[in-house]
PDB file of C-alpha atoms in Angstrom:
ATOM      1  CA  UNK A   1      -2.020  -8.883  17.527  1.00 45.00           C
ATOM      2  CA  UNK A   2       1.322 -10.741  17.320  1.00 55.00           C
ATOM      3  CA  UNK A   3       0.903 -13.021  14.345  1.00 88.00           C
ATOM      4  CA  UNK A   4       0.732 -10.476  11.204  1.00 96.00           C
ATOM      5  CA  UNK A   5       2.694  -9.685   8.802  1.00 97.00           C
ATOM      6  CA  UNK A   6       5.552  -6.253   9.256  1.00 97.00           C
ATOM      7  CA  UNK A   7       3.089  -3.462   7.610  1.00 98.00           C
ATOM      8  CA  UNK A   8       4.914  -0.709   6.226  1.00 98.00           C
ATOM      9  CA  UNK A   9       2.589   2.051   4.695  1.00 98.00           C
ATOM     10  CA  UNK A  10       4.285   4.365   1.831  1.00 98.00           C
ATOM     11  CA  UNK A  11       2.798   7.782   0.377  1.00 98.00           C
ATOM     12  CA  UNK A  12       3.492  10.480  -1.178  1.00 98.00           C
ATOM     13  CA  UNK A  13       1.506  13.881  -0.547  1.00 98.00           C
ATOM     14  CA  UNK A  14       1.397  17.800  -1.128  1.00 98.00           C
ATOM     15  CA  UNK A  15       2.830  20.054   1.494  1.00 98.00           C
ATOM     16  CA  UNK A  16      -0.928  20.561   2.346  1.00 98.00           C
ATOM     17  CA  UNK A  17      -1.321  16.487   2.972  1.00 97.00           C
ATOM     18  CA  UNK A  18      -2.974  16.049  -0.416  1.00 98.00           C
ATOM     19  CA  UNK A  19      -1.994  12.601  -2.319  1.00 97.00           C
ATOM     20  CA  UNK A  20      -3.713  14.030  -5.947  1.00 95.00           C
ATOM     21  CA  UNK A  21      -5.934  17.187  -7.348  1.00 95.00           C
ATOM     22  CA  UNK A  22      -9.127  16.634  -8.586  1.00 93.00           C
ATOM     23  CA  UNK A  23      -8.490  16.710 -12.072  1.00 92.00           C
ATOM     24  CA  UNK A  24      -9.072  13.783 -14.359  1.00 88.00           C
ATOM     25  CA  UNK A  25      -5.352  13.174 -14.399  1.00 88.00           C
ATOM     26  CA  UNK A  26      -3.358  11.458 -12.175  1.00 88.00           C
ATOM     27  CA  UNK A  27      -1.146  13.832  -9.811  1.00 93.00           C
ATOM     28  CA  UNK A  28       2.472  13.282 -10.030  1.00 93.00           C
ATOM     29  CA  UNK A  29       3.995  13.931  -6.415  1.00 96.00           C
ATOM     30  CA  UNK A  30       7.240  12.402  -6.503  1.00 95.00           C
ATOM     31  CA  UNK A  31      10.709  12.009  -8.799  1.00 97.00           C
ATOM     32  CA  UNK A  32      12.388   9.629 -10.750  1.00 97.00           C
ATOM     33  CA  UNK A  33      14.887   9.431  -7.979  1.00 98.00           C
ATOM     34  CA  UNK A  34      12.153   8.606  -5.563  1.00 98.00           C
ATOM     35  CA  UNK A  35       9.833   6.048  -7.816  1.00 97.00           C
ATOM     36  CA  UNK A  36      13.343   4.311  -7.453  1.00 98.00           C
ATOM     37  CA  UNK A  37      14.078   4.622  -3.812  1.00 98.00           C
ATOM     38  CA  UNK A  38      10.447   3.080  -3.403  1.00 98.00           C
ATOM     39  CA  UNK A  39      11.015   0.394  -6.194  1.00 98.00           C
ATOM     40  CA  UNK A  40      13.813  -0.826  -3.648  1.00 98.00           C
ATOM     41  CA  UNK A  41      11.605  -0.894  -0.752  1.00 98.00           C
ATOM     42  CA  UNK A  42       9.265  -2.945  -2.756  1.00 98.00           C
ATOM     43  CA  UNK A  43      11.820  -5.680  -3.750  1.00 98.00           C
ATOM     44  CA  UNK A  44      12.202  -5.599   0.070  1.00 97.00           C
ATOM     45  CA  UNK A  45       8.699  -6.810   0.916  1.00 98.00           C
ATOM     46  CA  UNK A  46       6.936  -9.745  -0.011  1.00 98.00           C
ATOM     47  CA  UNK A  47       3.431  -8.499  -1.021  1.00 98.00           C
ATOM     48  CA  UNK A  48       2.266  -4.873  -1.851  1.00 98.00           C
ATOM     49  CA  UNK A  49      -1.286  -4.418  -0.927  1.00 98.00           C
ATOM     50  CA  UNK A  50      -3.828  -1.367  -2.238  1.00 98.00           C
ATOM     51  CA  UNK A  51      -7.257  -0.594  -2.178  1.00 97.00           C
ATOM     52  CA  UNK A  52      -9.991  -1.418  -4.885  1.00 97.00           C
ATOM     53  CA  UNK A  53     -10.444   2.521  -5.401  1.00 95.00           C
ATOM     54  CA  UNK A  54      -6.434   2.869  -6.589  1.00 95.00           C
ATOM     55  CA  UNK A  55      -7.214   0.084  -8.778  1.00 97.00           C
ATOM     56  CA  UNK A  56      -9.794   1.670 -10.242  1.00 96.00           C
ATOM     57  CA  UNK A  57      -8.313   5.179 -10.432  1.00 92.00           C
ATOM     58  CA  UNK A  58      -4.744   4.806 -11.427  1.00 93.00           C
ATOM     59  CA  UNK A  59      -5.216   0.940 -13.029  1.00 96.00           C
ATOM     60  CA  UNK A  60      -1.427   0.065 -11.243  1.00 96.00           C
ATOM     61  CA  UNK A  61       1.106  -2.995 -12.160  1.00 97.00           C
ATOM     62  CA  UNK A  62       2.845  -2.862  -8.707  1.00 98.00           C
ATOM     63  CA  UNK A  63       5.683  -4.320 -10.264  1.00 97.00           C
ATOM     64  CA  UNK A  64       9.526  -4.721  -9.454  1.00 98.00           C
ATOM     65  CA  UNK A  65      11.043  -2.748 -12.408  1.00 97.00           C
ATOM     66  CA  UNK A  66      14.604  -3.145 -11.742  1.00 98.00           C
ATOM     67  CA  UNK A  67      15.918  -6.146 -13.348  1.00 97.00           C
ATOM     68  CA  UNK A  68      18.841  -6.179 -10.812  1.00 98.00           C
ATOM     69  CA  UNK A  69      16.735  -6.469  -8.238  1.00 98.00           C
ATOM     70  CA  UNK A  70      14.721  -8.705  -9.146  1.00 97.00           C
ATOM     71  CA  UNK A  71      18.022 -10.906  -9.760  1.00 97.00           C
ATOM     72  CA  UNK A  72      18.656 -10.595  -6.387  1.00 97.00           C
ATOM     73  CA  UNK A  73      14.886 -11.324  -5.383  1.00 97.00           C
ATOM     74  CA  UNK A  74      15.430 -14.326  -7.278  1.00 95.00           C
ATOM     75  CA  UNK A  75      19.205 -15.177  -6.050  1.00 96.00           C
ATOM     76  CA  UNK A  76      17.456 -15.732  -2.737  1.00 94.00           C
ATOM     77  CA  UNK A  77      14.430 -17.715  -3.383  1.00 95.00           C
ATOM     78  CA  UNK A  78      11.973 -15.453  -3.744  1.00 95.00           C
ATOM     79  CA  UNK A  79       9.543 -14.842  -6.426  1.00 95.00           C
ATOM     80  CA  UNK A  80      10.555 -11.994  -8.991  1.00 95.00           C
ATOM     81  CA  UNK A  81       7.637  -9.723  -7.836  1.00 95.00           C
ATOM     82  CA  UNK A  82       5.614  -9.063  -5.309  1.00 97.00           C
ATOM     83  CA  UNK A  83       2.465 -11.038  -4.150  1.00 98.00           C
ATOM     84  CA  UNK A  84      -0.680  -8.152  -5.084  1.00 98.00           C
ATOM     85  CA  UNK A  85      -2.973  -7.854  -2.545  1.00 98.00           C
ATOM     86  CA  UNK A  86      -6.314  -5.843  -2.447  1.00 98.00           C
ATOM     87  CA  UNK A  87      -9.440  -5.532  -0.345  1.00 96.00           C
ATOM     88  CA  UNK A  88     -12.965  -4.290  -1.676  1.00 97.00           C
ATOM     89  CA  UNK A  89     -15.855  -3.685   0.204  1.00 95.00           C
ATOM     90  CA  UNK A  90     -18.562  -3.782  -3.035  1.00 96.00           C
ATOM     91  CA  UNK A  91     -16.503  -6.259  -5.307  1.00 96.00           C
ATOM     92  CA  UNK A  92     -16.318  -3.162  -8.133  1.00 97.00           C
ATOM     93  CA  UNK A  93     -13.059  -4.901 -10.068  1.00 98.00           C
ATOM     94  CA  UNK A  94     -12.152  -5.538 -13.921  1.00 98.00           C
ATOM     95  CA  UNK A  95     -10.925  -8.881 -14.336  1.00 98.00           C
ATOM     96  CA  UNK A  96      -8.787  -7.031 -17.090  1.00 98.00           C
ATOM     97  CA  UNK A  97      -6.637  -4.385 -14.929  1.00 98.00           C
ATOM     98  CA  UNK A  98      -3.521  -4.559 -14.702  1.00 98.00           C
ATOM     99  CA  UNK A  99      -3.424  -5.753 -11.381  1.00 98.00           C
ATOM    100  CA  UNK A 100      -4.609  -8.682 -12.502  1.00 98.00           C
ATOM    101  CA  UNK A 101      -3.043  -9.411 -15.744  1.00 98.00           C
ATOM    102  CA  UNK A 102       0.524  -8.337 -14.862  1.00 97.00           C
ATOM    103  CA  UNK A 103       2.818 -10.037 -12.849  1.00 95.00           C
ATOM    104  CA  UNK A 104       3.550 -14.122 -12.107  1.00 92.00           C
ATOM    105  CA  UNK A 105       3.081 -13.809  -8.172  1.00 95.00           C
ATOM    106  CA  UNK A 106      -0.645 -14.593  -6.719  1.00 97.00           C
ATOM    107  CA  UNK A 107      -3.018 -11.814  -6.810  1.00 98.00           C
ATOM    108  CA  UNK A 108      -5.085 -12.122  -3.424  1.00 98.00           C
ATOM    109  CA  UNK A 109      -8.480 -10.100  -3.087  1.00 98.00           C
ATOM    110  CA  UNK A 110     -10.129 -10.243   0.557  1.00 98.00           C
ATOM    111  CA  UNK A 111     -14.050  -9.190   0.686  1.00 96.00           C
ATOM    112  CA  UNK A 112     -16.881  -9.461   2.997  1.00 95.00           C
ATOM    113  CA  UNK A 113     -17.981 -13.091   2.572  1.00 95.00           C
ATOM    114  CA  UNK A 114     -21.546 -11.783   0.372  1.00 94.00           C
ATOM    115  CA  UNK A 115     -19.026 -10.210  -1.844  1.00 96.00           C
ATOM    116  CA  UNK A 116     -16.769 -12.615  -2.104  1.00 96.00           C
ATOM    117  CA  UNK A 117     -19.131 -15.318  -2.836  1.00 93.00           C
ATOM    118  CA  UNK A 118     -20.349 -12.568  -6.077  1.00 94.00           C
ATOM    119  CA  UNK A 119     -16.937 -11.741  -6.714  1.00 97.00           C
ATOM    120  CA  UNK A 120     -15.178 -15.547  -7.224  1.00 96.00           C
ATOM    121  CA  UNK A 121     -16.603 -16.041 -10.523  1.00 96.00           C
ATOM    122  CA  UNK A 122     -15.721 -12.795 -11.876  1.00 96.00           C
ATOM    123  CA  UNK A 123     -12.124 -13.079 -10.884  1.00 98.00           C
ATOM    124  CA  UNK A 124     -12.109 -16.799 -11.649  1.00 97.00           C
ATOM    125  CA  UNK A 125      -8.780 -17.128 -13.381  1.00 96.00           C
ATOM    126  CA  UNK A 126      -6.549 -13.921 -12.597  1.00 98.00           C
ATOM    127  CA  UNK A 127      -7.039 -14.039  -8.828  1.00 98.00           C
ATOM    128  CA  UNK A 128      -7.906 -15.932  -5.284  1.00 98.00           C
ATOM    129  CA  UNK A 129     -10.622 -14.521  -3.547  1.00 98.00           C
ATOM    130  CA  UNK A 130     -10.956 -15.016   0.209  1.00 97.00           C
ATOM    131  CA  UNK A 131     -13.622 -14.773   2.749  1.00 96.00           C
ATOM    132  CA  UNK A 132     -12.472 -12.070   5.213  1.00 94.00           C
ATOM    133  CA  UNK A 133     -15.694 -12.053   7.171  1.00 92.00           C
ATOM    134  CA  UNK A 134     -19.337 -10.736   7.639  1.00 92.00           C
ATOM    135  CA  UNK A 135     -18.082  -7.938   8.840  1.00 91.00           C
ATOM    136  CA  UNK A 136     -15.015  -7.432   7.136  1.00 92.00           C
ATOM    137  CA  UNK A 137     -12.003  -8.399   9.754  1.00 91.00           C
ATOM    138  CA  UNK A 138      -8.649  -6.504   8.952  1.00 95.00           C
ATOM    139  CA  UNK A 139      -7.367  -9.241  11.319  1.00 92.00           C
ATOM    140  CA  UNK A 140      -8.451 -12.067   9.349  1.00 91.00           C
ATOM    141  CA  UNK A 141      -6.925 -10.660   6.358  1.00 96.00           C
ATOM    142  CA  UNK A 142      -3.801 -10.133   8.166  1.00 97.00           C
ATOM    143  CA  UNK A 143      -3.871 -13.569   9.793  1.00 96.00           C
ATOM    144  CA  UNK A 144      -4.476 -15.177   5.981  1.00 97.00           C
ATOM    145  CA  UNK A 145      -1.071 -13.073   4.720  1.00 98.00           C
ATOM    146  CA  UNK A 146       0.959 -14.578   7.671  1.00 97.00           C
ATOM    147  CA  UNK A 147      -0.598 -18.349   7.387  1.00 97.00           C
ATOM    148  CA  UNK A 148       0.709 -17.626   3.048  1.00 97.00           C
ATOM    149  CA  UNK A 149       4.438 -16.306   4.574  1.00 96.00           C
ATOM    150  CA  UNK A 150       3.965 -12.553   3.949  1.00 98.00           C
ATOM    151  CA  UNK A 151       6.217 -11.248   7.001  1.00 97.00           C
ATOM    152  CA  UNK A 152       6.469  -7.713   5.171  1.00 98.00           C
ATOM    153  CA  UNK A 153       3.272  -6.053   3.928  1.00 98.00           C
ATOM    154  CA  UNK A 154       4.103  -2.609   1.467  1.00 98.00           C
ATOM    155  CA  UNK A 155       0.652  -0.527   2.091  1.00 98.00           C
ATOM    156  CA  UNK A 156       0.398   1.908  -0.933  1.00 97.00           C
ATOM    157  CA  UNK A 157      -3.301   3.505  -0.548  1.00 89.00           C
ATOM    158  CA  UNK A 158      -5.095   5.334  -1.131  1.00 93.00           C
ATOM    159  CA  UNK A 159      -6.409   7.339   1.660  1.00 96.00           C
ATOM    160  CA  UNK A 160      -9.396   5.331   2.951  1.00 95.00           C
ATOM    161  CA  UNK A 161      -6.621   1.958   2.930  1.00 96.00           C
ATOM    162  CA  UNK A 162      -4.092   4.236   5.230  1.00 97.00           C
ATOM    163  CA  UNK A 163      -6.927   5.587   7.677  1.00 97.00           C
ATOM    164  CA  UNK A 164      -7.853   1.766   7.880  1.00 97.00           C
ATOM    165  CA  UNK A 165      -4.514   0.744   8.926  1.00 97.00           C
ATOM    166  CA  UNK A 166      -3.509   3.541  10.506  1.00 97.00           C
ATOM    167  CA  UNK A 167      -6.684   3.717  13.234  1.00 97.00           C
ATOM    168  CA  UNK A 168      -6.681  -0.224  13.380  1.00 96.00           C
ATOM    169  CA  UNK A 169      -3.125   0.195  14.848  1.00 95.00           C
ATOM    170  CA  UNK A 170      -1.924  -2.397  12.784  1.00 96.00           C
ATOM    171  CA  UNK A 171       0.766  -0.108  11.250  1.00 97.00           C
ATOM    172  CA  UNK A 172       4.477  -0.521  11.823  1.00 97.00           C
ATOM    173  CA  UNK A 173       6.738   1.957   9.580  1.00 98.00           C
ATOM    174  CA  UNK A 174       5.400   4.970   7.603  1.00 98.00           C
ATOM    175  CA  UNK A 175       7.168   6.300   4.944  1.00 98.00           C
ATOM    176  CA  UNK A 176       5.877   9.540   3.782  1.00 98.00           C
ATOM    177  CA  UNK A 177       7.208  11.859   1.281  1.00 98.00           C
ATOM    178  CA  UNK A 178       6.372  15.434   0.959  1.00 98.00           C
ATOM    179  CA  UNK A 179       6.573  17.442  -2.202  1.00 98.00           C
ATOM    180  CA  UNK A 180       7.629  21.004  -2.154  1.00 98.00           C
ATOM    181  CA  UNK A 181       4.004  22.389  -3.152  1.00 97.00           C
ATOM    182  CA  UNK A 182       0.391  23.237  -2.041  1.00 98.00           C
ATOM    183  CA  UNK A 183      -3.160  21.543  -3.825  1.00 97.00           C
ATOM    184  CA  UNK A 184      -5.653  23.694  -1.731  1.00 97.00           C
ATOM    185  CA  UNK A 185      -8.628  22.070  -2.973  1.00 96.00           C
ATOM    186  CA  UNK A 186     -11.054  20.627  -0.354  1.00 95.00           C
ATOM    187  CA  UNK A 187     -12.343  18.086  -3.217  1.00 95.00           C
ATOM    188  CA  UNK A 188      -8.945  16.440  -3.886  1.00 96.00           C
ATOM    189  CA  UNK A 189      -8.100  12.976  -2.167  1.00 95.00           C
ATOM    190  CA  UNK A 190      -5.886  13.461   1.281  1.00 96.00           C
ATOM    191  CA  UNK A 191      -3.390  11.316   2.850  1.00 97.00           C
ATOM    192  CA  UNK A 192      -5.769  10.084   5.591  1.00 97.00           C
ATOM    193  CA  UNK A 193      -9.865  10.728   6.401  1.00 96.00           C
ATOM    194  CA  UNK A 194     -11.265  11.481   9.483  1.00 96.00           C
ATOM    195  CA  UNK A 195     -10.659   8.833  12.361  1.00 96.00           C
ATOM    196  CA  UNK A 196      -9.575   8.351  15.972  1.00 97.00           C
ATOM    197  CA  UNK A 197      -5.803   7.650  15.649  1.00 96.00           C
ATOM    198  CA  UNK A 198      -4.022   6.005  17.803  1.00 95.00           C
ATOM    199  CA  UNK A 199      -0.841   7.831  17.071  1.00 93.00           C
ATOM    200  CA  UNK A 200      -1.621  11.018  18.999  1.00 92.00           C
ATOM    201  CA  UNK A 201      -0.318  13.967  20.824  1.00 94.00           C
ATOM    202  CA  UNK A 202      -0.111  11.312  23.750  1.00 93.00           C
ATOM    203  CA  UNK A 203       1.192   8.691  21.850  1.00 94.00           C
ATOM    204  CA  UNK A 204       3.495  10.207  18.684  1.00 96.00           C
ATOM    205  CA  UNK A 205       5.301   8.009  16.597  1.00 97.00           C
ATOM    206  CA  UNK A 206       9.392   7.889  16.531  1.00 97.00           C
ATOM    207  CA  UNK A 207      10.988   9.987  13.288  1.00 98.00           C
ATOM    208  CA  UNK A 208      13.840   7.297  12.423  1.00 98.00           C
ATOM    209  CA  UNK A 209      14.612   8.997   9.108  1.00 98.00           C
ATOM    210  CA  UNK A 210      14.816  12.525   7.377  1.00 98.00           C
ATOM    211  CA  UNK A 211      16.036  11.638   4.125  1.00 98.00           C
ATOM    212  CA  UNK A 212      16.172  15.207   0.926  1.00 98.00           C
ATOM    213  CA  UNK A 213      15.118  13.685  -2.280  1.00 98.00           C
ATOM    214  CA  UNK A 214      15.889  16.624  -4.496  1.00 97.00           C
ATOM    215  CA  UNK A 215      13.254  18.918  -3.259  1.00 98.00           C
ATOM    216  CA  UNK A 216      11.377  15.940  -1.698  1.00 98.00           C
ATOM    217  CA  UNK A 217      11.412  15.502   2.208  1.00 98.00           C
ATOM    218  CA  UNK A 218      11.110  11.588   2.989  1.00 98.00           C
ATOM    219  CA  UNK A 219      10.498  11.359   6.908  1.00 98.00           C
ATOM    220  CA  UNK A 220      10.928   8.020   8.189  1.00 98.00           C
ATOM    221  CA  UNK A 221       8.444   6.989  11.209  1.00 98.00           C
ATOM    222  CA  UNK A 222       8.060   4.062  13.597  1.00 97.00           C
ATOM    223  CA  UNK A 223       4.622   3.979  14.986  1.00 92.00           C
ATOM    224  CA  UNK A 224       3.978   2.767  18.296  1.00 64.00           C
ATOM    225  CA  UNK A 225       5.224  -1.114  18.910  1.00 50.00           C
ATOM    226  CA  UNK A 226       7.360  -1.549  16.333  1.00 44.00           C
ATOM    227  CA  UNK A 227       9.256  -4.516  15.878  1.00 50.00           C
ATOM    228  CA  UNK A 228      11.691  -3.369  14.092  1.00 45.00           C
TER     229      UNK A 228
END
């Protein structure tokens, strides 16, 4: 599919490809140093897109929180922040997270069309919902983002977003960090579920990048296709 948006997909997981434990707090996996290499990749985009689960777990802004850089944003036309973009499957979504009420850029929300025909009053006000399909089309969405002038989609989870992306083949860059320890527990939330990727022994993708971030490891990848 040539008319979509760049997708890069950024995470941050255990040595042991976990992305959080399964206790009821949130997992920190990453630095200061890194929250601000990734808050520069953001201002680099023009929408940041997670699931309805990380919504509901973590409750994000997915904000640009340097004020420089949003200068600069600004300095060449573009919005301060980032269009927010999610996709939900049951239409489980509080009108009052933060995804919603932070933020001047449009806050998109793609659904199945019998959940997005439940889920337009609910969000009436604080977001756009659109009709991606009975079944849901990752290519429609896509499509939409293009036809609005996303050219550079940030993908930041969780797991079930990446597999999606990942074995649609729709993925152009992954950035993955890798923190110096070990979670172990079967229970806890992994970087990707089980799936038939297209980036195999066959078909690897192309380390661009090993980058030390302290005692993080940020590797760089270009999947497959790239353009660049």
């Amino acid at each position: 599919m040539s008319e979509r948006p760049y997708v890069l997909l950024s995470c941050a997981m255990s040595a042991d490809g976990y992305i959080d434990d399964a206790s009821p707090e949130r997992l920190r996996l990453s630095s200061a140093a890194d929250w601000d290499r990734v808050d520069a990749v953001r201002a680099g985009c023009d929408a940041i897109l997670v699931g309805a689960g990380t919504i509901r777990a973590d409750d994000p802004r997915l904000l640009i929180r340097s004020a420089r850089r949003r200068e600069l944003r600004a300095g060449r036309g573009q919005p301060p922040d980032l269009t927010k973009v999610t996709l939900t499957w049951s239409g489980d979504l509080d009108p009052g997270a933060r995804f919603f009420t932070t933020g001047e850029s449009p806050k998109l929300v793609y659904a199945p069309s019998a959940t997005a025909a439940r889920l337009t009053s609910t969000l009436d006000g604080v977001a756009e919902v659109i009709d991606a399909g009975d079944p849901f089309a990752l290519e429609a969405m896509l499509g939409d983002l293009t036809g609005r002038g996303v050219r550079r989609l940030m993908v930041e989870g969780g797991g079930g977003l990446h597999t999606l992306f990942l074995t649609s083949g729709v993925v152009d860059e992954l950035q993955l960090v890798v923190a110096p320890f070990f979670i172990g527990d079967p229970s806890a939330p992994r970087f990707v579920r089980s799936g038939v990727f297209p980036q195999s022994p066959d078909r690897p993708m192309r380390l661009a990048e090993v980058t030390r971030i302290g005692d993080l490891a940020l590797l760089r990848y270009l999947v497959g296709g790239s353009r660049g």
